């Protein structure tokens, strides 16, 4: 299994823990109980309002406020501010959702606001994207011997869509996001080299597996294309190419709509530039034809439906039709009831 880098407690977390531990000998029993809970659940406590923390330890709101003052804070708001410090990026969507629920009136159109934000993200991305970097990204995809797409969390689904979009136009593109997990991805990337391209998708809250696997591939010589939010992204720090995408979302960690739009744009550009792309698209379309539904054909009579539809219908009935000689219609399975009736009549 791939080594997971240990995550050391941040300095703010250490400071608040040390402050509570130092005050423990002087606290009342109920305050010690509150301190024990906070020490054991620092992140969870950082998400709690004063009444929630008081309730979980069986204390009053006034007791929770006195607990904060016993630690040297002016009150609970200042204590919680110290708790949150260091968890800002992780807690940001939680706080935005809490704020929205407390401030939005019943008549406010959350759906419209969300769609407007998605449109703003797309506009900002289109305006700010580096055209030279985008061209270089397309060239890197086309030139790569193998393309590996990395993304975990919500980005895993985007990685799969990128694999789907590039597959007709590149002989070897693989999403390493889902099956087998990070250890399987590490095994695939072990043999990567300067002929390969790793496309990493990383947005706040950044997933360590994506960063670490891309970094290891880079150490073996593979080029790295980062689809991420800003130059401050940990993935952008070592990527050979970066495309920055606005992914703001009011009530969640980030939005996927603009990211998907950029992925589709890259796939379209590769399709336009790749050799044999028209032939490849036609061959893929022909190959998947039996699994596609033509509503006009499905509503037509048997004599008007294409052979592939009749064959599929026969297969669904239990036994596929047998192909006849050239010029002869395909043989179809005889229903069991008909065969039984014929045998009975023969005996009579």
Short mmCIF file of C-alpha atoms in Angstrom, two decimals:
data_model
loop_
_atom_site.label_atom_id
_atom_site.label_comp_id
_atom_site.label_asym_id
_atom_site.label_seq_id
_atom_site.Cartn_x
_atom_site.Cartn_y
_atom_site.Cartn_z
CA UNK A 1 0.00 0.00 0.00
CA UNK A 2 1.27 3.45 -0.83
CA UNK A 3 2.89 5.35 2.01
CA UNK A 4 0.63 8.10 3.27
CA UNK A 5 2.54 11.14 4.53
CA UNK A 6 1.78 11.81 8.15
CA UNK A 7 -0.09 15.03 8.79
CA UNK A 8 1.33 16.91 11.75
CA UNK A 9 -1.03 18.97 13.89
CA UNK A 10 -0.98 22.62 12.84
CA UNK A 11 0.44 25.21 15.22
CA UNK A 12 -2.99 26.68 16.02
CA UNK A 13 -4.29 23.23 16.96
CA UNK A 14 -1.26 22.62 19.17
CA UNK A 15 -1.64 26.02 20.83
CA UNK A 16 -5.29 25.56 21.82
CA UNK A 17 -4.62 22.00 23.02
CA UNK A 18 -1.70 23.19 25.16
CA UNK A 19 -3.83 25.99 26.58
CA UNK A 20 -6.60 23.61 27.63
CA UNK A 21 -4.12 21.09 29.09
CA UNK A 22 -2.39 23.80 31.13
CA UNK A 23 -5.69 25.02 32.57
CA UNK A 24 -7.04 21.56 33.45
CA UNK A 25 -5.83 21.43 37.09
CA UNK A 26 -7.69 24.64 37.92
CA UNK A 27 -10.96 23.88 36.12
CA UNK A 28 -14.20 22.78 37.75
CA UNK A 29 -15.37 19.20 37.06
CA UNK A 30 -17.88 20.31 34.42
CA UNK A 31 -15.25 22.51 32.76
CA UNK A 32 -12.78 19.60 32.79
CA UNK A 33 -15.40 17.46 31.08
CA UNK A 34 -15.78 20.15 28.45
CA UNK A 35 -12.01 20.40 28.07
CA UNK A 36 -11.70 16.63 27.66
CA UNK A 37 -14.32 16.67 24.93
CA UNK A 38 -12.62 19.50 23.04
CA UNK A 39 -9.19 17.85 23.27
CA UNK A 40 -10.60 14.58 21.92
CA UNK A 41 -12.63 16.30 19.18
CA UNK A 42 -10.79 19.46 18.16
CA UNK A 43 -12.15 19.57 14.63
CA UNK A 44 -15.72 18.72 15.62
CA UNK A 45 -15.68 21.27 18.42
CA UNK A 46 -14.52 23.91 15.95
CA UNK A 47 -17.75 23.40 13.97
CA UNK A 48 -20.04 23.77 17.02
CA UNK A 49 -22.02 26.74 18.21
CA UNK A 50 -21.91 27.43 21.93
CA UNK A 51 -25.27 25.74 22.54
CA UNK A 52 -24.16 22.63 20.63
CA UNK A 53 -20.97 22.23 22.66
CA UNK A 54 -22.86 22.82 25.91
CA UNK A 55 -25.49 20.25 24.98
CA UNK A 56 -23.05 17.51 24.03
CA UNK A 57 -21.34 17.61 27.45
CA UNK A 58 -24.54 18.19 29.43
CA UNK A 59 -23.82 21.78 30.42
CA UNK A 60 -25.52 25.14 30.04
CA UNK A 61 -24.63 27.88 27.58
CA UNK A 62 -23.47 30.04 30.50
CA UNK A 63 -21.14 27.24 31.64
CA UNK A 64 -19.65 26.98 28.14
CA UNK A 65 -19.04 30.71 28.13
CA UNK A 66 -17.36 30.53 31.57
CA UNK A 67 -15.23 27.65 30.28
CA UNK A 68 -13.92 29.88 27.47
CA UNK A 69 -13.16 32.66 29.96
CA UNK A 70 -11.39 30.19 32.26
CA UNK A 71 -9.02 29.50 29.37
CA UNK A 72 -8.22 33.20 29.08
CA UNK A 73 -10.56 34.15 26.24
CA UNK A 74 -13.01 37.04 26.37
CA UNK A 75 -15.85 34.63 25.61
CA UNK A 76 -16.94 31.68 23.52
CA UNK A 77 -16.71 33.49 20.12
CA UNK A 78 -13.01 34.18 20.69
CA UNK A 79 -12.46 30.60 21.90
CA UNK A 80 -14.13 29.18 18.78
CA UNK A 81 -12.17 31.54 16.56
CA UNK A 82 -8.98 30.07 18.03
CA UNK A 83 -10.32 26.55 17.47
CA UNK A 84 -11.15 27.25 13.84
CA UNK A 85 -7.73 28.73 13.11
CA UNK A 86 -5.82 26.19 11.04
CA UNK A 87 -9.00 24.49 9.84
CA UNK A 88 -10.16 27.44 7.72
CA UNK A 89 -9.99 25.76 4.30
CA UNK A 90 -11.63 22.58 5.55
CA UNK A 91 -14.36 24.37 7.46
CA UNK A 92 -15.07 27.07 4.87
CA UNK A 93 -17.97 25.25 3.13
CA UNK A 94 -19.43 24.26 6.50
CA UNK A 95 -19.39 27.87 7.66
CA UNK A 96 -20.85 29.13 4.38
CA UNK A 97 -23.71 26.63 4.61
CA UNK A 98 -24.36 27.56 8.24
CA UNK A 99 -24.34 31.26 7.38
CA UNK A 100 -26.70 30.74 4.43
CA UNK A 101 -29.20 28.77 6.50
CA UNK A 102 -29.20 31.47 9.15
CA UNK A 103 -29.47 34.42 6.75
CA UNK A 104 -31.48 33.34 3.70
CA UNK A 105 -35.18 34.10 3.72
CA UNK A 106 -37.60 31.38 2.66
CA UNK A 107 -38.30 33.15 -0.64
CA UNK A 108 -34.66 33.47 -1.70
CA UNK A 109 -33.90 31.55 -4.87
CA UNK A 110 -30.94 29.34 -3.96
CA UNK A 111 -31.19 27.48 -7.27
CA UNK A 112 -30.89 30.66 -9.32
CA UNK A 113 -27.99 31.89 -7.18
CA UNK A 114 -26.16 28.61 -7.70
CA UNK A 115 -26.62 28.74 -11.47
CA UNK A 116 -25.46 32.35 -11.53
CA UNK A 117 -22.32 31.42 -9.60
CA UNK A 118 -21.61 28.58 -12.05
CA UNK A 119 -21.93 31.03 -14.95
CA UNK A 120 -19.60 33.48 -13.18
CA UNK A 121 -17.03 30.73 -12.63
CA UNK A 122 -17.11 29.81 -16.30
CA UNK A 123 -16.82 33.43 -17.43
CA UNK A 124 -13.91 34.12 -15.08
CA UNK A 125 -12.13 30.96 -16.21
CA UNK A 126 -12.60 31.72 -19.89
CA UNK A 127 -11.34 35.28 -19.42
CA UNK A 128 -8.29 34.40 -17.34
CA UNK A 129 -7.10 31.11 -18.82
CA UNK A 130 -3.62 31.24 -20.35
CA UNK A 131 -4.07 30.48 -24.06
CA UNK A 132 -0.43 29.48 -24.50
CA UNK A 133 -0.66 27.09 -21.56
CA UNK A 134 -3.89 25.64 -22.98
CA UNK A 135 -2.23 25.07 -26.37
CA UNK A 136 0.75 23.45 -24.65
CA UNK A 137 -1.62 21.20 -22.68
CA UNK A 138 -3.30 19.98 -25.88
CA UNK A 139 0.09 19.31 -27.49
CA UNK A 140 1.26 17.44 -24.38
CA UNK A 141 -1.82 15.18 -24.45
CA UNK A 142 -1.40 14.38 -28.14
CA UNK A 143 2.36 13.77 -27.85
CA UNK A 144 2.24 11.58 -24.72
CA UNK A 145 2.77 7.84 -25.06
CA UNK A 146 0.35 7.32 -22.18
CA UNK A 147 -1.99 9.75 -20.42
CA UNK A 148 -2.87 9.07 -16.77
CA UNK A 149 -5.69 11.09 -15.21
CA UNK A 150 -5.60 11.50 -11.42
CA UNK A 151 -8.35 12.79 -9.18
CA UNK A 152 -9.91 11.69 -5.91
CA UNK A 153 -13.02 12.75 -4.06
CA UNK A 154 -15.40 14.55 -6.43
CA UNK A 155 -12.54 14.91 -8.91
CA UNK A 156 -12.55 11.13 -9.41
CA UNK A 157 -15.74 11.45 -11.45
CA UNK A 158 -14.24 14.29 -13.49
CA UNK A 159 -11.17 12.13 -14.15
CA UNK A 160 -13.45 9.41 -15.50
CA UNK A 161 -15.19 11.88 -17.80
CA UNK A 162 -11.84 13.10 -19.09
CA UNK A 163 -10.78 9.53 -19.85
CA UNK A 164 -14.10 9.02 -21.65
CA UNK A 165 -13.63 12.19 -23.71
CA UNK A 166 -10.02 11.50 -24.72
CA UNK A 167 -10.28 7.77 -25.34
CA UNK A 168 -11.38 7.88 -29.02
CA UNK A 169 -8.46 10.14 -29.93
CA UNK A 170 -5.60 8.70 -27.87
CA UNK A 171 -4.42 5.10 -27.90
CA UNK A 172 -3.62 4.93 -24.19
CA UNK A 173 -5.50 7.10 -21.71
CA UNK A 174 -6.33 5.80 -18.23
CA UNK A 175 -8.21 7.24 -15.29
CA UNK A 176 -6.52 6.06 -12.09
CA UNK A 177 -9.18 7.52 -9.85
CA UNK A 178 -11.54 4.70 -8.94
CA UNK A 179 -10.78 0.99 -9.31
CA UNK A 180 -8.07 -0.25 -6.97
CA UNK A 181 -7.56 3.03 -5.13
CA UNK A 182 -4.27 4.90 -4.61
CA UNK A 183 -2.12 1.77 -4.27
CA UNK A 184 -3.30 0.56 -7.69
CA UNK A 185 -2.59 4.01 -9.13
CA UNK A 186 0.91 3.88 -7.63
CA UNK A 187 1.57 0.54 -9.34
CA UNK A 188 0.48 2.00 -12.69
CA UNK A 189 2.61 5.10 -12.24
CA UNK A 190 5.68 3.13 -11.14
CA UNK A 191 6.66 2.58 -14.78
CA UNK A 192 5.90 6.14 -15.91
CA UNK A 193 8.66 8.12 -17.58
CA UNK A 194 9.35 11.21 -19.67
CA UNK A 195 7.14 9.91 -22.48
CA UNK A 196 4.05 9.94 -20.26
CA UNK A 197 1.70 12.68 -19.08
CA UNK A 198 -0.08 12.77 -15.74
CA UNK A 199 -3.13 15.05 -15.58
CA UNK A 200 -3.94 15.89 -11.97
CA UNK A 201 -7.24 17.42 -10.81
CA UNK A 202 -6.94 19.14 -7.45
CA UNK A 203 -9.21 21.75 -5.88
CA UNK A 204 -9.81 22.86 -2.30
CA UNK A 205 -10.01 20.86 -0.19
CA UNK A 206 -6.97 19.22 -1.82
CA UNK A 207 -6.75 15.43 -1.55
CA UNK A 208 -3.30 14.25 -0.49
CA UNK A 209 -3.41 11.11 -2.69
CA UNK A 210 -3.63 13.20 -5.87
CA UNK A 211 -0.71 15.43 -4.88
CA UNK A 212 1.54 12.61 -3.67
CA UNK A 213 0.93 10.33 -6.67
CA UNK A 214 1.50 13.15 -9.16
CA UNK A 215 4.68 14.14 -7.32
CA UNK A 216 5.99 10.57 -7.45
CA UNK A 217 5.24 10.31 -11.16
CA UNK A 218 7.08 13.59 -11.71
CA UNK A 219 10.09 12.19 -9.84
CA UNK A 220 10.18 9.37 -12.40
CA UNK A 221 10.28 11.85 -15.27
CA UNK A 222 6.61 12.03 -16.26
CA UNK A 223 5.25 15.43 -17.22
CA UNK A 224 2.46 16.78 -15.03
CA UNK A 225 -0.49 18.89 -16.20
CA UNK A 226 -2.37 20.46 -13.30
CA UNK A 227 -6.04 21.37 -13.58
CA UNK A 228 -6.39 23.34 -10.37
CA UNK A 229 -7.63 26.57 -8.86
CA UNK A 230 -4.59 28.82 -8.45
CA UNK A 231 -0.78 29.04 -8.45
CA UNK A 232 -0.96 28.47 -4.67
CA UNK A 233 -2.32 24.96 -5.23
CA UNK A 234 0.09 22.28 -3.95
CA UNK A 235 -0.23 20.54 -7.33
CA UNK A 236 0.82 23.68 -9.22
CA UNK A 237 4.05 23.88 -7.21
CA UNK A 238 5.71 21.12 -9.22
CA UNK A 239 3.52 20.75 -12.34
CA UNK A 240 5.09 21.33 -15.76
CA UNK A 241 1.86 22.93 -17.03
CA UNK A 242 -1.07 24.41 -15.12
CA UNK A 243 -4.52 25.57 -16.15
CA UNK A 244 -6.28 27.59 -13.47
CA UNK A 245 -10.04 27.17 -13.15
CA UNK A 246 -12.44 29.19 -10.99
CA UNK A 247 -14.39 26.70 -8.88
CA UNK A 248 -16.11 28.83 -6.22
CA UNK A 249 -19.26 27.45 -4.67
CA UNK A 250 -21.22 29.08 -1.92
CA UNK A 251 -22.54 26.03 -0.10
CA UNK A 252 -19.83 23.43 -0.79
CA UNK A 253 -16.08 23.12 -1.05
CA UNK A 254 -15.96 23.82 -4.78
CA UNK A 255 -17.95 23.68 -8.00
CA UNK A 256 -17.32 21.21 -10.81
CA UNK A 257 -19.12 22.92 -13.71
CA UNK A 258 -16.25 25.11 -14.94
CA UNK A 259 -13.78 22.26 -14.41
CA UNK A 260 -15.91 19.99 -16.59
CA UNK A 261 -16.17 22.74 -19.22
CA UNK A 262 -12.37 23.01 -19.41
CA UNK A 263 -12.06 19.21 -19.61
CA UNK A 264 -14.54 19.16 -22.49
CA UNK A 265 -12.69 22.01 -24.21
CA UNK A 266 -9.40 20.11 -23.97
CA UNK A 267 -11.04 16.96 -25.34
CA UNK A 268 -12.54 18.94 -28.23
CA UNK A 269 -9.17 20.52 -29.02
CA UNK A 270 -7.48 17.11 -28.99
CA UNK A 271 -10.20 15.71 -31.27
CA UNK A 272 -9.68 18.60 -33.69
CA UNK A 273 -5.89 18.28 -33.73
CA UNK A 274 -5.37 14.52 -33.50
CA UNK A 275 -4.61 12.51 -36.62
CA UNK A 276 -7.35 10.15 -37.79
CA UNK A 277 -9.80 11.72 -35.33
CA UNK A 278 -12.75 11.61 -37.76
CA UNK A 279 -12.07 7.97 -38.61
CA UNK A 280 -11.67 7.13 -34.91
CA UNK A 281 -14.94 8.85 -34.00
CA UNK A 282 -16.77 7.01 -36.79
CA UNK A 283 -15.35 3.65 -35.72
CA UNK A 284 -16.31 4.20 -32.09
CA UNK A 285 -19.82 5.24 -33.09
CA UNK A 286 -20.22 2.14 -35.24
CA UNK A 287 -18.89 -0.12 -32.49
CA UNK A 288 -21.26 1.18 -29.79
CA UNK A 289 -24.26 1.30 -32.15
CA UNK A 290 -25.92 -1.89 -30.75
CA UNK A 291 -26.12 -0.24 -27.32
CA UNK A 292 -27.73 2.98 -28.53
CA UNK A 293 -31.47 3.58 -28.71
CA UNK A 294 -33.07 5.13 -31.76
CA UNK A 295 -36.55 6.21 -30.60
CA UNK A 296 -37.85 6.27 -34.18
CA UNK A 297 -36.67 2.71 -34.80
CA UNK A 298 -38.07 1.47 -31.48
CA UNK A 299 -41.52 2.79 -32.42
CA UNK A 300 -41.43 1.30 -35.93
CA UNK A 301 -42.85 -2.09 -36.88
CA UNK A 302 -40.56 -5.15 -37.08
CA UNK A 303 -40.29 -4.92 -40.86
CA UNK A 304 -39.16 -1.30 -40.66
CA UNK A 305 -36.67 -1.67 -37.80
CA UNK A 306 -32.95 -2.04 -38.50
CA UNK A 307 -31.53 -5.56 -38.22
CA UNK A 308 -29.57 -4.63 -35.10
CA UNK A 309 -32.81 -3.71 -33.30
CA UNK A 310 -34.57 -6.94 -34.33
CA UNK A 311 -31.54 -8.97 -33.27
CA UNK A 312 -31.43 -7.21 -29.91
CA UNK A 313 -35.15 -7.80 -29.40
CA UNK A 314 -34.70 -11.50 -30.20
CA UNK A 315 -31.86 -11.70 -27.71
CA UNK A 316 -34.01 -10.09 -25.05
CA UNK A 317 -36.73 -12.70 -25.71
CA UNK A 318 -34.34 -15.45 -24.67
CA UNK A 319 -32.58 -16.84 -27.75
CA UNK A 320 -30.96 -14.71 -30.45
CA UNK A 321 -32.02 -15.17 -34.05
CA UNK A 322 -29.76 -17.42 -36.11
CA UNK A 323 -28.30 -15.85 -39.24
CA UNK A 324 -29.47 -17.49 -42.45
CA UNK A 325 -27.73 -17.87 -45.76
CA UNK A 326 -27.16 -14.74 -47.82
CA UNK A 327 -30.48 -13.49 -49.11
CA UNK A 328 -32.47 -15.45 -46.52
CA UNK A 329 -34.09 -13.91 -43.42
CA UNK A 330 -32.58 -14.74 -40.05
CA UNK A 331 -34.22 -17.65 -38.28
CA UNK A 332 -36.11 -16.66 -35.16
CA UNK A 333 -36.74 -18.67 -32.02
CA UNK A 334 -40.09 -20.48 -31.88
CA UNK A 335 -42.07 -19.67 -28.74
CA UNK A 336 -42.28 -22.59 -26.28
CA UNK A 337 -46.11 -22.57 -26.31
CA UNK A 338 -46.16 -22.98 -30.10
CA UNK A 339 -43.74 -25.91 -30.00
CA UNK A 340 -45.77 -27.66 -27.30
CA UNK A 341 -49.00 -27.18 -29.24
CA UNK A 342 -47.48 -28.62 -32.42
CA UNK A 343 -46.26 -31.75 -30.61
CA UNK A 344 -49.68 -32.31 -29.05
CA UNK A 345 -51.41 -32.06 -32.42
CA UNK A 346 -48.93 -34.53 -33.94
CA UNK A 347 -49.75 -37.11 -31.26
CA UNK A 348 -53.43 -36.72 -31.99
#
